[in-house]
Short mmCIF file of C-alpha atoms and ligand atoms in Angstrom, two decimals:
data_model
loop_
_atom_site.label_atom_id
_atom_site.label_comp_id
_atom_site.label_asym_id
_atom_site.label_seq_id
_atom_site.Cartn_x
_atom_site.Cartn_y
_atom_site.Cartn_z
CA UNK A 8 0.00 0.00 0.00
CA UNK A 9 2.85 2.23 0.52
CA UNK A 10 4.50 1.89 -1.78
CA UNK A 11 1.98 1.83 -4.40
CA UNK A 12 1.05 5.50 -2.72
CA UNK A 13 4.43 6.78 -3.43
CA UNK A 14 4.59 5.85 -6.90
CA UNK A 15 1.87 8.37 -7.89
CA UNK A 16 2.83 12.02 -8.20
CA UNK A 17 -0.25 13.54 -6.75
CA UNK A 18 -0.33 14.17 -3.43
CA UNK A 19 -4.07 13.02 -3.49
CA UNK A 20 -4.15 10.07 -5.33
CA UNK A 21 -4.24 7.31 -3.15
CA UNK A 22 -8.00 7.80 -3.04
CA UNK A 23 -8.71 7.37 -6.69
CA UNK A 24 -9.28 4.77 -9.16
CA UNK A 25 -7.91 5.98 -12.44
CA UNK A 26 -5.31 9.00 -13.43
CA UNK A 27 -6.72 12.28 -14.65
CA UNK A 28 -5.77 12.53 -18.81
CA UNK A 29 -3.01 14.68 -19.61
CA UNK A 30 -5.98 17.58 -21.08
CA UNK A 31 -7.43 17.55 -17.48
CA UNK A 32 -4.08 17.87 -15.82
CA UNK A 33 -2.90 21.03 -17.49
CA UNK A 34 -6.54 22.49 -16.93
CA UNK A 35 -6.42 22.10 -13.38
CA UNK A 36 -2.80 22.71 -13.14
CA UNK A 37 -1.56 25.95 -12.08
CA UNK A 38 1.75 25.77 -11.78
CA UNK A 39 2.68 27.87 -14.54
CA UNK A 40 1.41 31.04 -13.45
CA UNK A 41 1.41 30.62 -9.69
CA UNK A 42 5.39 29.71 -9.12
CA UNK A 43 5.20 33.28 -9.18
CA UNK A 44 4.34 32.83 -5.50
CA UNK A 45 7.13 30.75 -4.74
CA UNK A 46 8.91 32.92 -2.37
CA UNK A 47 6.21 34.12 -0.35
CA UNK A 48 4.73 30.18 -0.20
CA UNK A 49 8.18 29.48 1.38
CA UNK A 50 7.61 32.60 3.61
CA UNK A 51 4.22 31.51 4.94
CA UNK A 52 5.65 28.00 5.16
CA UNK A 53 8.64 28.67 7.13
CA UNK A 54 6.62 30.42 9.70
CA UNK A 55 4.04 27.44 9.71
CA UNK A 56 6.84 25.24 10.62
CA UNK A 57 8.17 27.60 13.36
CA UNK A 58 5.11 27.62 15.02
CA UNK A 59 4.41 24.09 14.85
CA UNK A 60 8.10 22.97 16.48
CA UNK A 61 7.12 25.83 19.20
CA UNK A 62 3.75 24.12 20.03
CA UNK A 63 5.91 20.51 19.98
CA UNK A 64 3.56 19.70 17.25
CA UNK A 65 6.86 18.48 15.22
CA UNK A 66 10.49 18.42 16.78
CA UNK A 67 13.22 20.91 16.84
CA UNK A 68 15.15 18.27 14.25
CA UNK A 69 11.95 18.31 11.80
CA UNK A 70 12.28 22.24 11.87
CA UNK A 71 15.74 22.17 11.31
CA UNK A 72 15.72 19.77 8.35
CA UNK A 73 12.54 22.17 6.93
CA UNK A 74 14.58 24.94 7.53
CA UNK A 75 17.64 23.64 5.48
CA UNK A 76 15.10 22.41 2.77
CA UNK A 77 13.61 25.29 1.82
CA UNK A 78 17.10 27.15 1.80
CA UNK A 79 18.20 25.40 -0.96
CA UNK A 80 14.97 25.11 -2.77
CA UNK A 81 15.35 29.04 -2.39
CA UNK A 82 18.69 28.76 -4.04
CA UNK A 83 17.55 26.29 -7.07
CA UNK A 84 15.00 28.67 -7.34
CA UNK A 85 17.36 32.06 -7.26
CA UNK A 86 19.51 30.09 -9.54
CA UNK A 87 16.69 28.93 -12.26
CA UNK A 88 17.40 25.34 -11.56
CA UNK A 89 14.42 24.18 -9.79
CA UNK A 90 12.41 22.14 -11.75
CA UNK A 91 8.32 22.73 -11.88
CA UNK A 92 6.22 20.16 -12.79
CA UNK A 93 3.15 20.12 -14.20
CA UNK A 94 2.54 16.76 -12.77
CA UNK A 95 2.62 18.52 -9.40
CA UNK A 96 -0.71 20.72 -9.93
CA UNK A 97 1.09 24.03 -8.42
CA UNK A 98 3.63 25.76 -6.71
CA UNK A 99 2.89 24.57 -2.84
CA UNK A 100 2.81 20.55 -3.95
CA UNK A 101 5.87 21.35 -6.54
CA UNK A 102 7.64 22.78 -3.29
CA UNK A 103 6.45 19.87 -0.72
CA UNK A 104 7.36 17.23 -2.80
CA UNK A 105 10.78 18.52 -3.56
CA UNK A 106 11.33 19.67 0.28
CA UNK A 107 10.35 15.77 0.99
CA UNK A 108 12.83 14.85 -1.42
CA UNK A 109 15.44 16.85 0.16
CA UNK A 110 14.83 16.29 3.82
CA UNK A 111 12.44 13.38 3.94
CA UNK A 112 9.92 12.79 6.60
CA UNK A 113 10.05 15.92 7.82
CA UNK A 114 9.20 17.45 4.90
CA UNK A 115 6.21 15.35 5.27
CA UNK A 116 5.21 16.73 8.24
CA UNK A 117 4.97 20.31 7.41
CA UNK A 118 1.50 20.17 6.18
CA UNK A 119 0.31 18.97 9.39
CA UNK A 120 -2.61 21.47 10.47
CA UNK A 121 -2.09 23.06 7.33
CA UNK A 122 -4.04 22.94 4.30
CA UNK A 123 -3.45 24.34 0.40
CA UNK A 124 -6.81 26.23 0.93
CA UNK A 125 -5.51 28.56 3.80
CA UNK A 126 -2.06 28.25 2.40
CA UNK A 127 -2.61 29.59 -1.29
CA UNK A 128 -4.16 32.41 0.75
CA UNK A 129 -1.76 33.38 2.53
CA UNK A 130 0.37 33.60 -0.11
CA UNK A 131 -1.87 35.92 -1.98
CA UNK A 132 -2.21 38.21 1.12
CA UNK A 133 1.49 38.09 1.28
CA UNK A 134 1.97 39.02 -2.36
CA UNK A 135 -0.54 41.40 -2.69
CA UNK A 136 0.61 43.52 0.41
CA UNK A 137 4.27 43.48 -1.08
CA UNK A 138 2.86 44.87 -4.13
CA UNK A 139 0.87 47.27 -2.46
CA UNK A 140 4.27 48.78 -0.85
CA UNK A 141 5.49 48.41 -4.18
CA UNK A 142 2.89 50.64 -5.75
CA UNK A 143 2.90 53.30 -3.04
CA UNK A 144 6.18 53.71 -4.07
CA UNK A 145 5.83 54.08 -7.42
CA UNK A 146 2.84 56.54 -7.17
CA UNK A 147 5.74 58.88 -4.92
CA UNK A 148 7.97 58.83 -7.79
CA UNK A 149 5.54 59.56 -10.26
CA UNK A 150 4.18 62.29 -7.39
CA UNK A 151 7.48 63.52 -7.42
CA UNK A 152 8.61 64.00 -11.07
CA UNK A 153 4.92 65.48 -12.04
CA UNK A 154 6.00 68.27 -8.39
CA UNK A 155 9.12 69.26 -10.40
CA UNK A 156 7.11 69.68 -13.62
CA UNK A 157 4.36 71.51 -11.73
CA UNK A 158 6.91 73.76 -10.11
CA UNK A 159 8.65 74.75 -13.76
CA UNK A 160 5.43 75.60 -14.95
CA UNK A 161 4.10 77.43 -12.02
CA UNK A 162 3.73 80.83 -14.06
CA UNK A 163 2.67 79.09 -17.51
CA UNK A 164 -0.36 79.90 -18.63
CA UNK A 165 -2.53 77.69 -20.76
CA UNK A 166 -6.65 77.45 -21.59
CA UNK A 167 -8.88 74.91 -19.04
CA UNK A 168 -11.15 73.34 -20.63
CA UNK A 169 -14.85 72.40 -20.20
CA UNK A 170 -16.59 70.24 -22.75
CA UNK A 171 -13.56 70.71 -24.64
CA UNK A 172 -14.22 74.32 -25.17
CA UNK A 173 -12.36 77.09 -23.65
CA UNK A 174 -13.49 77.87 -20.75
CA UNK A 175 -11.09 80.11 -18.22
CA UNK A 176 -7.50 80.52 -18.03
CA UNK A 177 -5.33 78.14 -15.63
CA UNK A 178 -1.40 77.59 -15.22
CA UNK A 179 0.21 74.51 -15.89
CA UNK A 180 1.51 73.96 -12.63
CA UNK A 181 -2.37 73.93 -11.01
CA UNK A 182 -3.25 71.05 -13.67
CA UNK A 183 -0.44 69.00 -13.10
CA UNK A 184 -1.17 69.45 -9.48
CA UNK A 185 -4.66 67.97 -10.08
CA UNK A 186 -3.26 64.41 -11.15
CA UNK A 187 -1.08 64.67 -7.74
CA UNK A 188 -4.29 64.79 -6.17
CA UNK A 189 -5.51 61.90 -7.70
CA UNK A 190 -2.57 59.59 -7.79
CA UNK A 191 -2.10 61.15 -3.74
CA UNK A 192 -6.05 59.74 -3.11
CA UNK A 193 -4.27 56.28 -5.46
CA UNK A 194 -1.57 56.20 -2.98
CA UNK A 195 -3.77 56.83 0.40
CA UNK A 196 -6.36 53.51 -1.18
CA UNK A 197 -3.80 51.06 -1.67
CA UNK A 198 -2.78 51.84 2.17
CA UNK A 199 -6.48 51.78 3.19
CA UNK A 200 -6.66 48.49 1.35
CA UNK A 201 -3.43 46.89 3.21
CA UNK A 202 -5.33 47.17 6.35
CA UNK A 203 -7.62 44.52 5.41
CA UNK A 204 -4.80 42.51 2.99
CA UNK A 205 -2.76 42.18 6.43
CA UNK A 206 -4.60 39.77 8.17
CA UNK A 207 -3.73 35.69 8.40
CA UNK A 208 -5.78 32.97 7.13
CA UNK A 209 -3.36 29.99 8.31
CA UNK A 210 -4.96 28.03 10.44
CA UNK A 211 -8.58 27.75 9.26
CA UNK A 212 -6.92 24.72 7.54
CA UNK A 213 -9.41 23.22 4.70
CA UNK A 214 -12.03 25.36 5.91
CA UNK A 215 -13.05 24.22 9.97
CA UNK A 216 -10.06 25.21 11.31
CA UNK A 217 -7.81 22.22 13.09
CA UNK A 218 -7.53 19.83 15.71
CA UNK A 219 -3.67 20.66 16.22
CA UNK A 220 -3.12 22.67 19.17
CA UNK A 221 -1.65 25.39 16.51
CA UNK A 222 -1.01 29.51 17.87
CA UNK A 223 -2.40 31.50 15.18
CA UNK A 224 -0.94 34.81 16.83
CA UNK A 225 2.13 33.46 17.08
CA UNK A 226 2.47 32.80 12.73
CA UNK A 227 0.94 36.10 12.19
CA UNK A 228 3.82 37.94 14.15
CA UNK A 229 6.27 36.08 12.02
CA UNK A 230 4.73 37.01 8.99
CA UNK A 231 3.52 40.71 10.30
CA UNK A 232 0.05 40.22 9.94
CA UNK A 233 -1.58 42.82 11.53
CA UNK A 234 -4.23 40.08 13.12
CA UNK A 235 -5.88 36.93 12.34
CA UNK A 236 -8.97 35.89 10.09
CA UNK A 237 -11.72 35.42 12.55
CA UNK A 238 -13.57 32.70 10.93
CA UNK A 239 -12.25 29.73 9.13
CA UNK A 240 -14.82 29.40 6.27
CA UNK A 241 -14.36 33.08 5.27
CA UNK A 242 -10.69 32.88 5.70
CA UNK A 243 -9.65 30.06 2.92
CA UNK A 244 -12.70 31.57 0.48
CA UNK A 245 -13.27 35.33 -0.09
CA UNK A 246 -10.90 36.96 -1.86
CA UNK A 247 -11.87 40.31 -1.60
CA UNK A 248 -9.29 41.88 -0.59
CA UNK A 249 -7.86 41.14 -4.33
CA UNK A 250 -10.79 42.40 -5.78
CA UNK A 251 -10.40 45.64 -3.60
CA UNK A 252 -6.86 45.76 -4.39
CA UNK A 253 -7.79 45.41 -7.94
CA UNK A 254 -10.59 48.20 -7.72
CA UNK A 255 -7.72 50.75 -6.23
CA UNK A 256 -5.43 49.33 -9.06
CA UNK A 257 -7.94 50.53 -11.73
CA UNK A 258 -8.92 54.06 -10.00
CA UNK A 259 -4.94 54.82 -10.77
CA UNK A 260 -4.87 53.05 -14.59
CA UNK A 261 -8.33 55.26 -15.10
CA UNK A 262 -6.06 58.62 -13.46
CA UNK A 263 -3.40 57.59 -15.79
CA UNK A 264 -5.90 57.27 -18.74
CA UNK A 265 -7.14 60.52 -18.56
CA UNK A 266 -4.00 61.89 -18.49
CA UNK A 267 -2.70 60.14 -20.99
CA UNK A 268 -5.88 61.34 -23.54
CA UNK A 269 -4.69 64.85 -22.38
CA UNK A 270 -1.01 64.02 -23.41
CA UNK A 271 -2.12 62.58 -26.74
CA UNK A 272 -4.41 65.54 -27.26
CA UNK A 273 -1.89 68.33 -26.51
CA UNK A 274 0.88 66.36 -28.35
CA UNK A 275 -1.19 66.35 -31.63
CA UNK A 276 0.36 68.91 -34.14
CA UNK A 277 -2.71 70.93 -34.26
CA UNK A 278 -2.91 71.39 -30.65
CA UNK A 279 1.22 71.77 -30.33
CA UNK A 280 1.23 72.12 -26.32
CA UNK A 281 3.90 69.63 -25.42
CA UNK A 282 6.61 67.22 -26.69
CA UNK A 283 7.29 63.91 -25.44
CA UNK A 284 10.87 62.71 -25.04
CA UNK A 285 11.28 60.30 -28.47
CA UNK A 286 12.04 57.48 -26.34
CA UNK A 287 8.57 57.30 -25.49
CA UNK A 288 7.61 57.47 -29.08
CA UNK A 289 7.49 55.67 -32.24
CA UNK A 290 7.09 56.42 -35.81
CA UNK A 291 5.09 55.36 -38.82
CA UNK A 292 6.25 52.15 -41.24
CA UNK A 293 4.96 54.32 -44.06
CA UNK A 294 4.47 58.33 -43.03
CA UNK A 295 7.78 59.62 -42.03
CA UNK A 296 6.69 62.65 -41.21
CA UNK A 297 4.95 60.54 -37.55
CA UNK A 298 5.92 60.62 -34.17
CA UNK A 299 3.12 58.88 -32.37
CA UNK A 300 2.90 59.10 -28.32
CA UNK A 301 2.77 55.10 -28.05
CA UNK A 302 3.41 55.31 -24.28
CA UNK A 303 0.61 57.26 -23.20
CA UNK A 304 -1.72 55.15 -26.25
CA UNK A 305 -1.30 52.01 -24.62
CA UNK A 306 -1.45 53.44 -21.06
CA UNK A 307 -4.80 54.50 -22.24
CA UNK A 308 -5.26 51.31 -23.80
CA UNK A 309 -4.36 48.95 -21.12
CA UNK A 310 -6.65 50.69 -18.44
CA UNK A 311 -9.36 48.38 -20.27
CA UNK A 312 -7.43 45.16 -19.52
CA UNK A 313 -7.40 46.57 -15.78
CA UNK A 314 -10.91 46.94 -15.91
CA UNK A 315 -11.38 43.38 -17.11
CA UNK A 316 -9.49 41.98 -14.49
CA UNK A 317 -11.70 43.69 -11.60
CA UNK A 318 -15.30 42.55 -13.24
CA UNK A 319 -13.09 38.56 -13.75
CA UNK A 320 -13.04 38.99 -10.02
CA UNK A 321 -15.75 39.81 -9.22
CA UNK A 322 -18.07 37.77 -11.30
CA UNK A 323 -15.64 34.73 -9.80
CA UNK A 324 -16.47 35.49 -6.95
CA UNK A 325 -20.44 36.03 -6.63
CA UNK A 326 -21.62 32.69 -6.99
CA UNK A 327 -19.90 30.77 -4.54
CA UNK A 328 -20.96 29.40 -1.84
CA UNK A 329 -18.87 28.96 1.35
CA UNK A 330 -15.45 27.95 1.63
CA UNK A 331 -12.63 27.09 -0.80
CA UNK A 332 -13.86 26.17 -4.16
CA UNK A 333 -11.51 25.74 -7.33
CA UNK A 334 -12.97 28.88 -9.02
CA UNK A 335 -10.14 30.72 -6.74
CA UNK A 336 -7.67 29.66 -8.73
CA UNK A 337 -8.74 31.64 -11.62
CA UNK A 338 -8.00 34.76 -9.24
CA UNK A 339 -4.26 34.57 -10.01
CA UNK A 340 -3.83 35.75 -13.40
CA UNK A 341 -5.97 38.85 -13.25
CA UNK A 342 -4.16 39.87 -10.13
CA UNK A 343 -0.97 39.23 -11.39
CA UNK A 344 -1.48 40.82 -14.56
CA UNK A 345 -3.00 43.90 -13.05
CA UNK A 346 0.17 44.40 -11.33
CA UNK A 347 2.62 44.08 -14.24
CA UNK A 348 0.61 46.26 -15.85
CA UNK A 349 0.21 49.05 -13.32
CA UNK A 350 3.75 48.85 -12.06
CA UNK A 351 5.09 49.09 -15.52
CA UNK A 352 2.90 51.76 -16.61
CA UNK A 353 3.41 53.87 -13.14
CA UNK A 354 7.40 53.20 -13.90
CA UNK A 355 7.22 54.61 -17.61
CA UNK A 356 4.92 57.78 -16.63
CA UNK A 357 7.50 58.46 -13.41
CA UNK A 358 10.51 58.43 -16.37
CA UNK A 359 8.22 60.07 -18.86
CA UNK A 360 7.04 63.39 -16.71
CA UNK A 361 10.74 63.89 -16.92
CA UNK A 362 10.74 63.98 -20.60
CA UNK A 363 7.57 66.19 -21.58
CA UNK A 364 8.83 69.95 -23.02
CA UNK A 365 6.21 72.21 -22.77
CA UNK A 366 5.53 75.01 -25.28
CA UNK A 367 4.34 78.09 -23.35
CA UNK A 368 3.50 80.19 -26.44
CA UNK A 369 1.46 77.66 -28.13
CA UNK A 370 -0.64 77.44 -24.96
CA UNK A 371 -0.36 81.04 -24.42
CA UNK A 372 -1.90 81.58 -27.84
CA UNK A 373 -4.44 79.03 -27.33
CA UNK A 374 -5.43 80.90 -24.12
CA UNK A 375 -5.97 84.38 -25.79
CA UNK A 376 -8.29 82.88 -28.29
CA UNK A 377 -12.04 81.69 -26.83
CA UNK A 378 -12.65 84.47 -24.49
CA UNK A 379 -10.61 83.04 -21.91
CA UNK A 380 -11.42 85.69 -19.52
CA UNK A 381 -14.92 86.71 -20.14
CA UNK A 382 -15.72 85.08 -16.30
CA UNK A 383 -13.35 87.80 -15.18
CA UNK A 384 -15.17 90.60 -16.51
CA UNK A 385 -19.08 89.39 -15.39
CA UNK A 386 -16.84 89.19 -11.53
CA UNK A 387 -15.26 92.55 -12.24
CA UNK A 388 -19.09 94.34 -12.69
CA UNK A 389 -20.14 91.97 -10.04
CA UNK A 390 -17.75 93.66 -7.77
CA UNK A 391 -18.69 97.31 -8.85
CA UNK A 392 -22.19 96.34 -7.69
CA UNK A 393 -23.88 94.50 -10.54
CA UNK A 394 -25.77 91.31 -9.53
CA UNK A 395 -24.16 88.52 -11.22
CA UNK A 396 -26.62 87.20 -13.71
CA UNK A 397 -26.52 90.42 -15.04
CA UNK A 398 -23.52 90.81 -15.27
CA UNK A 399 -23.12 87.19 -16.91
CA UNK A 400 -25.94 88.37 -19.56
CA UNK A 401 -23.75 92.23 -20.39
CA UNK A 402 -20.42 89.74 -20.86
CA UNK A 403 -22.41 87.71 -23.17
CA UNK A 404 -23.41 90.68 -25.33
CA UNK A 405 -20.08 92.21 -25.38
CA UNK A 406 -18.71 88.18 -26.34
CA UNK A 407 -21.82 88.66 -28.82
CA UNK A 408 -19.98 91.40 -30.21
CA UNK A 409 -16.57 90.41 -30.14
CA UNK A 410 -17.53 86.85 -32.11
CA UNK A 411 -19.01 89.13 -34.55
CA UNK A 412 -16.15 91.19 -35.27
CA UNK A 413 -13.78 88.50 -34.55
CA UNK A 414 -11.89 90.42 -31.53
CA UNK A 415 -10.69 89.46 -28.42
CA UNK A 416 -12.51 91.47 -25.89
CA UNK A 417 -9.25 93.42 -24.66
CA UNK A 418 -8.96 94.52 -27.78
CA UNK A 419 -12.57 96.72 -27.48
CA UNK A 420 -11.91 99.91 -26.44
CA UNK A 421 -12.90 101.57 -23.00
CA UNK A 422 -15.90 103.27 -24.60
CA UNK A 423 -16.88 100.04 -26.91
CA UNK A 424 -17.04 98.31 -23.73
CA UNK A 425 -18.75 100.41 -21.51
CA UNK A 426 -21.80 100.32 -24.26
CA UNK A 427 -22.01 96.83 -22.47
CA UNK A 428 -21.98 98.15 -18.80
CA UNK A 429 -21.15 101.67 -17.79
CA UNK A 430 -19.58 100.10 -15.00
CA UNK A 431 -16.22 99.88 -16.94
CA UNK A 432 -13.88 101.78 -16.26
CA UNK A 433 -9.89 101.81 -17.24
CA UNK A 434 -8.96 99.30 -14.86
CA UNK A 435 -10.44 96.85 -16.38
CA UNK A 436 -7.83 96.07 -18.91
CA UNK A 437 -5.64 94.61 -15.90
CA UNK A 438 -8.35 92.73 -15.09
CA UNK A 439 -8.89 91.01 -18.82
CA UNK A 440 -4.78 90.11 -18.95
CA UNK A 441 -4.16 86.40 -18.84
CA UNK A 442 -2.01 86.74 -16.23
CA UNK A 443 -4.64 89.03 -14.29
CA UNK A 444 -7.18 86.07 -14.79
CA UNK A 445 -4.80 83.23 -12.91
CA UNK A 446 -3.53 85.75 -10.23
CA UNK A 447 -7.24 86.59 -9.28
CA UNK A 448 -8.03 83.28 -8.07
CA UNK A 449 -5.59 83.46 -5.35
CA UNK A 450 -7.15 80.81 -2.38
CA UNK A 451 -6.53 77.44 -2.28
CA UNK A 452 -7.05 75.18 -4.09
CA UNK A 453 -7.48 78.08 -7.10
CA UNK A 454 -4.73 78.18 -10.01
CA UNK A 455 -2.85 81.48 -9.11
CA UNK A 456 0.39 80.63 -9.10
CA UNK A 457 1.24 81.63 -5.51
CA UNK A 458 -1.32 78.74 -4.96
CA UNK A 459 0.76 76.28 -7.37
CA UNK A 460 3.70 76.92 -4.89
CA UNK A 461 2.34 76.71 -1.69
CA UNK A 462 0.27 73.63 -2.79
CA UNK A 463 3.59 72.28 -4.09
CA UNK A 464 5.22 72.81 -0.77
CA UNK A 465 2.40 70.74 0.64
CA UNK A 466 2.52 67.81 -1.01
CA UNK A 467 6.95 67.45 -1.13
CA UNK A 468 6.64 67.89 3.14
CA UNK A 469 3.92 65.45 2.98
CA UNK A 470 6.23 63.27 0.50
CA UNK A 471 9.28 63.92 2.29
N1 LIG B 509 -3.89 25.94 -6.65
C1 LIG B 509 -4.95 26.12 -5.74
C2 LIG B 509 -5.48 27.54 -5.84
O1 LIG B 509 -4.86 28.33 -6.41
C3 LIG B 509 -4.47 25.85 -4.35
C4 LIG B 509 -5.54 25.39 -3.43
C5 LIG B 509 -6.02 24.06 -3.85
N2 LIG B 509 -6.95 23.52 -2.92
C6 LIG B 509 -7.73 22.49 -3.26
N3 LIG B 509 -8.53 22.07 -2.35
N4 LIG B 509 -7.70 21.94 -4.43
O2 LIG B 509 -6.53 27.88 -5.35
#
C-alpha cells in the first residue's frame, strides 16, 4: 500500500481509481502562473513550521531539516534550476514534494494542520501587500517628477477646458497638481486596502479550522500580519481583498488614462502644447513625417485590460458558496497581470514626466483665443455692484460682439465696452490680462500661481 502510494505524483491520489488525462491535468494545473508565489509560499511555510516545532507539534530536528530544505529550494530557485512540474498541480505541492525529497519525513510533516486552501491564501495576502508597498512607491515617484514639472510651470499659462471648449485661463503647474491629487487619493487607497490585505488565514486549515493545538498569533507575528482571520470558512474563500486591491489598481490606470488622452491631445500637431521625449515614441512604417505618443496610447489602452481583471473577479467570486472552491484559482492571473501592468505603466509615466517639453506660447496663444477671460469681466461688474446674472448676460453681449467682429474682448476699447456696462472703467484692462485672470483666483485650491507653490510645498513635506 505504501509503496503503491508513493509511486503516484499527486499528493491526493491514493483515493482514486484511475489517473486524470493529460488535457485535465494542465486544466487544473496551475503551476505555470502561480510559481510566481514561490517565495512568499516558502515565507508563509517557514513560519508554519516555526510555530508548529514551538507548540511541539513536530520536533526541533523536523524544523531544522525544513529549515535547510527550503534554503536550498530558495537557491535552485534564485539560480533557475528548480524544476516545476506540471505533474505537481502548483507551486505549494511542486515545493512539498521537492522539500520531501530533500529532507524526507520531515518534509512530510509540514503540512500537518495546514491545508493548500488557507495556504494559497496566505500567499496571496502576502503578495498582494508586497505589491501594495510596491505601488505606493511608485505613485511617490511619479508624485514627485509630475511636483518638479508643476513647479517649472508654475507661471505658464494655458486654456482649461470644459466640454472641450475654452473655458477660463489656468497655469500649468495647477493642472499638473490635479493628477497629484488623484494619484495622492491612489496612494492613500492602496494603504487603506493593506489594512484589510494584512490579516492571516493559516490556520482555518481546509475550511473548519484544526484539531492541532496550533497559535495563530504566534504565525501572524512572524509574517507581520496585523491580526488573524476570525472565521475559518471566510478565511480560505473570499478573496476580496484582491478584488479591492484590484478596484484601487484601476482608479490609478483610469487617473493615468485621462491623463494620458490629455497628453495625446496636446501632443497632436494641431494642438502643439507639449513634446514627449522620443524614447517614449514611435514612428510610422509608411508616413515619415509621424511621431506617435505610443506610451501614453497604450497606457490608455491597457486601463481596459485593468478593468477586465476587476469585473473577472468579481463575477468569480459572486456565486460561490462557502469555503474554498476551485474557481479561486482563476483569481491569479488577473491579479498578477494587473500588477505588471500598473507597475510598468506607473514606472514609464514616473521616467516620462521627466521627458515632456512644454511650449508656453502655443498654450499662451491658445489661451488668448475663446474668451478666456470673459468670467473675469461678469466678476469685475459683479464687484462694482452689478448682480451677477446680469452681469453674466452684459459679458455675453459684449462676447456677442466680439464673435461678430472676430476680436478678443481686450482689444474693445474703454468706450466700446462700456456700451455693455457703464460700470467699466480703465482698470479693467488689468483685469482682462491672462495673467490678471490666474492671479485673481488666489485661495486654495485656485490656479494662481502663488497657490501652485504653496500647494507644491504641501505635497513634497507630505512626500518627504
Ligand atoms: N492551486 C490552488 C489555488 O490556487 C491551491 C488550493 C487548492 N486547494 C484544493 N482544495 N484543491 O486555489
Amino acid at each position: 500500500m505504501t509503496a503503491q502510494l508513493s509511486k503516484k505524483s499527486e499528493a491526493w491520489s491514493a483515493r482514486f481509481n484511475e489517473p486524470v488525462s493529460d488535457l485535465v491535468k494542465r486544466y487544473t494545473a496551475s503551476v505555470f502562473f502561480d510559481k510566481r508565489l514561490a517565495q512568499v509560499d516558502i515565507q508563509g511555510s517557514l513560519a508554519h513550521a516555526e510555530m508548529l516545532a514551538h507548540q511541539n507539534i513536530i520536533s526541533q530536528q523536523d524544523h531544522a531539516e525544513i529549515q535547510r530544505g527550503m534554503a536550498q529550494i530558495q537557491e535552485e530557485i534564485a539560480a533557475g534550476k528548480f524544476e516545476w512540474l506540471l505533474d505537481l498541480e502548483d507551486v505549494h505541492l511542486n515545493i512539498e514534494k521537492r522539500l520531501t525529497e530533500l529532507v524526507g519525513d520531515a518534509g512530510k510533516r509540514l503540512h500537518t494542520g495546514r491545508s493548500r486552501n488557507d495556504q494559497v491564501a496566505t500567499d496571496i495576502r502576502l503578495y498582494v501587500r508586497s505589491e501594495i508597498d510596491n505601488i505606493v512607491g511608485l505613485l511617490r515617484d511619479l508624485r514627485l517628477a509630475l511636483l518638479d514639472l508643476a513647479e517649472k510651470h508654475a507661471d505658464t499659462i494655458l486654456p482649461g477646458f470644459t466640454h472641450m471648449q475654452v473655458a477660463q485661463p489656468i497655469t500649468f503647474g495647477h493642472h499638473m497638481l490635479a493628477y497629484v491629487e488623484m494619484f495622492s487619493r491612489d496612494a492613500e487607497r492602496m494603504l487603506d486596502c493593506r489594512k484589510r490585505v494584512n490579516r492571516l488565514p493559516l490556520g482555518a486549515a481546509a475550511l473548519a479550522g484544526t484539531t492541532f493545538p496550533i497559535d495563530r498569533e504566534r504565525v501572524a507575528r512572524t509574517l507581520d500580519f496585523e491580526d488573524v482571520c476570525h472565521n475559518s470558512l471566510d478565511a480560505v474563500s473570499d478573496r476580496d481583498f484582491a478584488i479591492e486591491f484590484c478596484a484601487a489598481a484601476a482608479l490609478i490606470m483610469t487617473h493615468v488614462s485621462r491623463m494620458s488622452e490629455e497628453l495625446v491631445i496636446w501632443m497632436s500637431p494641431r494642438v502643439g502644447f507639449i513634446d514627449i521625449a522620443d524614447r517614449f515614441c514611435t514612428g510610422s512604417s509608411i508616413m515619415p513625417q509621424k511621431k506617435n505618443p505610443d506610451v501614453p496610447e497604450l497606457a490608455r489602452g491597457k486601463t481596459g485590460r485593468v478593468n477586465g481583471h476587476l469585473i473577472a473577479l468579481l463575477t468569480l467570486m459572486k456565486g460561490q458558496p462557502l469555503a474554498y472552491n476551485k474557481d479561486n484559482q482563476e483569481d491569479k492571473e488577473p491579479l498578477f497581470d494587473t500588477v505588471d501592468t500598473v507597475v510598468d505603466t506607473l514606472r514609464i509615466f514616473a521616467d516620462m514626466a521627466t521627458g515632456i517639453t512644454v511650449k508656453p506660447e502655443a498654450m499662451r496663444d491658445a489661451a488668448l483665443q475663446g474668451y478666456a477671460t470673459a468670467t473675469d469681466l461678469a466678476d469685475y461688474l459683479v464687484k462694482k455692484g452689478l448682480p451677477f446674472r446680469d452681469a453674466h448676460e452684459a459679458v455675453a453681449h459684449a462676447v456677442r460682439a466680439c464673435v461678430d467682429r472676430g476680436c478678443d474682448l481686450s482689444d474693445l476699447t474703454l468706450e466700446e465696452m462700456r456700451v455693455f456696462s457703464s460700470l467699466i472703467e480703465a482698470d479693467i484692462f488689468e483685469v482682462l490680462t491672462l495673467e490678471g485672470s490666474v492671479a485673481a483666483r488666489n485661495h486654495v485650491g485656485g490656479t494662481a500661481p502663488q497657490q501652485v507653490r504653496l500647494a507644491i510645498a504641501r505635497h513634497r513635506a507630505r512626500l518627504s
